[in-house]
Amino acid sequence: MPTRPGTFLRRQRLVRHLDQALRTPLTLVNGAAGAGKTLLAADWAASLAEPVAWLTVEVGDRRPGVFWAYVLRALRSCGVPASDETGFPADPRQVDRGLLAAVAAELSGRDEPVVVVLDEFDRLPAPEIAEQLEFVLHHAGQGMRLVLVTRTEPLLPLHRYRAAGELTEIRAAELAFTPEETVALLDLHGLSLPVPAARALVDRTRGWAAGLRLCALAARESADPELYLKEFEADRSAVADFLLAEVLQRQPEETQDLLLRVCVLKRFCPDLANALTGRADAEPLLVGLHRANAFVEDLGHAWYRLHPLFGEILRAHLRVRLPGLEPELHRRAARWWRSYGSLPESLAQGAAAGDWGFTAGALVDDLAIGQLFTGLPSDDLDQLFSRMGPEVTGPAADLVRAARDLSRCDLDHGLARLSRAEECLNADASGVTSAALLSRTLLEALAARLTGAPVRAEEAARAADELRQQVPAHLLDRHPELTALLLTHLGSTRLWAGRFEDARAALSRVAGAPGDASTVLPRQEAMGHLALIDYLNGWLGRAERKALAAVSEEEGAGPPRPCVPYGCGIGRLVLAAVAVDRDELRRAQELLDETETRTGTGTRTGTGTRTDRLHRATRDPVTAAGRALATARLLLVRGQAQAAVEAADPGVSAAVPSPWATSHEALVVSAAHLAEGRPEGAAEALRAVTGDQPVWAVEAARIQLAAGRPEAAIDLLDGVRTGGRTGPAVTVRAALVRARAAEEAGDTATARRLVAQALLDARRERLRRPFLDARPWIRPLLSTAPLHELAAGWLTSRPDPHDGPPRPETRPAPLVAAELSGRERDVLERLARMMSTEEIAADLYVSVNTVKTHLKSVYRKLAVNRRSDAVRRARDLRLL
C-alpha cells in the first residue's frame, strides 16, 4: 500500500462514500491520471479494521498466471487464505479453474470479508483476467470486497452490479477538489488563498488533484504565490510535463495527431474533428479517449471538449510540433461551423484564423449584422471585429465597420464607410447577395434616423420591403431583430418629422411583435417612442403606461450598453415630462438623473448647470429632443429661465428640422422673455409655433395671453387642428386660456364653466401644472363652490382652500410596469406578514420554486429587488 505524503489532504466526503464499499461486492474508483484515486483508496484502506490485500498492477502482470500469483501473494500477506492447499499458478500464461474455485471457496467461508484493492487496474486489458476475477468475486459471496482503482472502464459486467445495487462508484466529478478543499490543500503547502481565488483556480484546473498539487509546489517558489496561481502559464509548468508524459505520449500516433488538431476548438464532434485531421477515424478515437479518462470530456450527443489545462498545453505543443498549422485549423473549423449553421462559432474561428473577409462575409450573409446593435452577443461581436485591420477590404468588411461606427453615433466615419460599402456593392453587383443589400438598408435607415433625414429613411424602408422578398425565409425567421430595428429607425425618423400617426404605425408593429431576446432593445425603443407620441398629443396616462412598459423592457435587458447611445432612456424621459405636468418635481429630477446615470451622458440638470453639448450631439435627434423637452420644462417650472433656454436646444444637426422640437424650443425662449419682462420678445419668439402642433400651440396661446395679446391667443387656439387625437394635457390648457380671456373680458360665468370642465378633465390625469401656471388669476375662482369641491384633495388641500393650490412635493408613486396577478397579490400579502418563502409555500399549497417565481415577478413589476422594498412600495400604491 503506498504511503501518503505530508501534504496529503484527507477529504472526509470521499472517505464516507468509500465506506459503502464494505457493503457492496464491487467498488469502482475511476478517474484520470493524477485525480487522486490511489491516495484516496490508500488513506481509506489504512484505516480499516478488516484485512486489506493491496496490489498495484504493472504492465508485466497481463499474463493470467502472473496476475493471480501476485493476487494470492497479496492475500496471504494479510493472512488470507490461511490454508496452503490453494497453491499458486503453475503456468504464467494461464490459471487452472480449480485454483480459482479454491480461492473463491476459501474466501466465501470467512467470518469477515477481506478487502482486495487492485490499483492501476487499467493496465490489465485482458478480457480473460476480467472474466476470472468476476468468477472469484461472484463465488466468494460476502467474503470478498473488490475495489478497482482505474483510469478506464473495467471489462466486468458493471451493469449487473449496478442494477442489483451492488456497486459503489466514485468517478471524476466527485474526485475533483472543491474551492474549500483547494484552500485546505494549499494551506498544507504553506500557501494562503481566499476562496474566490481558489474558485478561479478550480475552474481552470477542473479541481484536478495533480494539477493543484503541482501548482502549489511551483507557487511556493514564487515571489507572489497568489499571482502565480492566478496567472501561471500551463505550458511552462510541471503540469505540462505531467500531462504530456502521462496522457499525450501514451497515445498512438494518430490519436496524438487528433488531440493536437482539436485543441484549437472549445468543443468538437467526430465530424468536425475529421474535418481538421482529414481522416475518418475520429469517432472511435474520441470514444476511447473519454473512456480512458484521457482529459477528453463528454458533453453529450457526441460532443466533446478538452480539459482546460490540457487544451492550453496542447496548443503550445502544437505550435512547436506543427508550426504554422494553427491558422489553417481555425480556417477549416470556421467553414465547418458555417456549414453546420452555428454563426457565433464560425465567426470566432474565422477571427482566430485572421480570415476577416470570410468572417465579415459570414456575419453579413447570415443577415446577422443587426446583432451588433441588439441582443446578447452585441458586445462580443463589437469586440471581435475591433481586431479587423484597415487592410481588409470588400463590401462586407465596410458594412461591418459602418455598423460599428453608427452604433456609437460616429456619423463622420460611419457615413463614409457606408458610402464606400455602397460603391463596392454597386461595382460588383453580380457577386452581391440579397442579405448584404438588406443589411445595407438597415444601416441606411439608422443613418437616416441619426441625421434626421425622413426621405432617406422612407427610401431605405421601400428598398427593404423589396429585398425581403428575395432573402431566404429562414434567415428572416432566424433574425427578427433586423426587421424590428428597421421599423424602429423608420418610426423614429417619422416621429422626428412630426408625422405622428405614420410613426405610430411602424412602431406599433415592433412593440406588438412576439417577445424575443434579440428584439428586447427595439421593443423598448418602440414603446418609448410611442409614449412620447402620446405625450406630445396630450395623453399623459397613456404615455405613462407605455413609458413604464419601455422601462420594464429596459430593466429586463440588463445594464445599458454605452456603445449604443441612441434611444436609451426615452421611457424615463417621458415619465419625467409627465411628472413635471403633475408637479411631481422631485420625481422628475430623479428620473432625469437616473436616465443620465444609465446612459452615461454625464449631464446635470437639477442645478441648472450647462449641459454637456459633446455628449448630447452624439445622441439621435428624437432622444436628444426628448431630453431637452423634459429638462427645459423642469427648469422653467423652477424659475431658471436662462438655464431652460440652454437646455431646450437638442444640440443635434438634422437634415430636416423637427416641427415639435422647434416649437418647444421657441416656446421656452418665449417663456424666458416673458419672465424677464420682455413681452415683445416673447411674442416674436412664438412665430415658429403653428396650430399643427396642438400641445405647443396651446402653450403659445397661454404666453400670448400673459403678454397682453388676447386676440393672438384666441387666433392660435382657433387655428389648432386636433383631429380628435388630442388629450387632456391639450384640452385643459386650451380651456384655461379661454377661461382667462373670458374672465378678463368680464364673462365670469363662462370662465367658471371652462375651469370646471378643465378640472374634470385634469383630475383623471392628475394634471396639476396648468392650474399652477395659471396663478394668480385662477385662485379666486378655485375658492368658490363648486370649483373648490372639484379641486379639493388633488389640486388644493381640503382644510384651507383660500391658501390657493399647493405645489405638492410628496413622495412620487413608484413605477409599476404591469398589474399584479391574484396569486402575486397573495404572495405579497404574506410577505408583508414577515412569512418566509417556505411558510408562504405551505400556506398557499404550492412549491417553494413557485413562490420564488412569483416573487421575481412581483419585484420586477414593482421595480425593486428586496422584500422590504416590495412591501413598502406596495403600501405606497395601496396594494396592501
mmCIF file of C-alpha atoms in Angstrom, residues 60 71 96 306 420 455 470 515 572 641 681 700 764 809 833:
data_model
loop_
_atom_site.group_PDB
_atom_site.id
_atom_site.type_symbol
_atom_site.label_atom_id
_atom_site.label_comp_id
_atom_site.label_asym_id
_atom_site.label_seq_id
_atom_site.Cartn_x
_atom_site.Cartn_y
_atom_site.Cartn_z
ATOM 1 C CA GLY A 60 4.082 -7.304 -16.851
ATOM 2 C CA VAL A 71 -3.129 -11.619 -6.024
ATOM 3 C CA ASP A 96 -6.370 -23.588 -13.590
ATOM 4 C CA LEU A 306 -10.702 19.060 -23.711
ATOM 5 C CA ARG A 420 -17.736 53.061 -49.525
ATOM 6 C CA VAL A 455 -36.769 60.941 -47.178
ATOM 7 C CA GLN A 470 -35.558 37.846 -52.153
ATOM 8 C CA GLY A 515 -41.265 38.678 -27.499
ATOM 9 C CA ARG A 572 -37.737 57.635 -18.389
ATOM 10 C CA ALA A 641 -35.408 80.630 -17.382
ATOM 11 C CA GLY A 681 -39.582 89.388 -27.481
ATOM 12 C CA ALA A 700 -48.047 79.584 -27.050
ATOM 13 C CA ARG A 764 -58.387 61.909 -14.222
ATOM 14 C CA GLU A 809 -43.574 67.629 -3.392
ATOM 15 C CA ARG A 833 -46.701 39.402 7.340
#
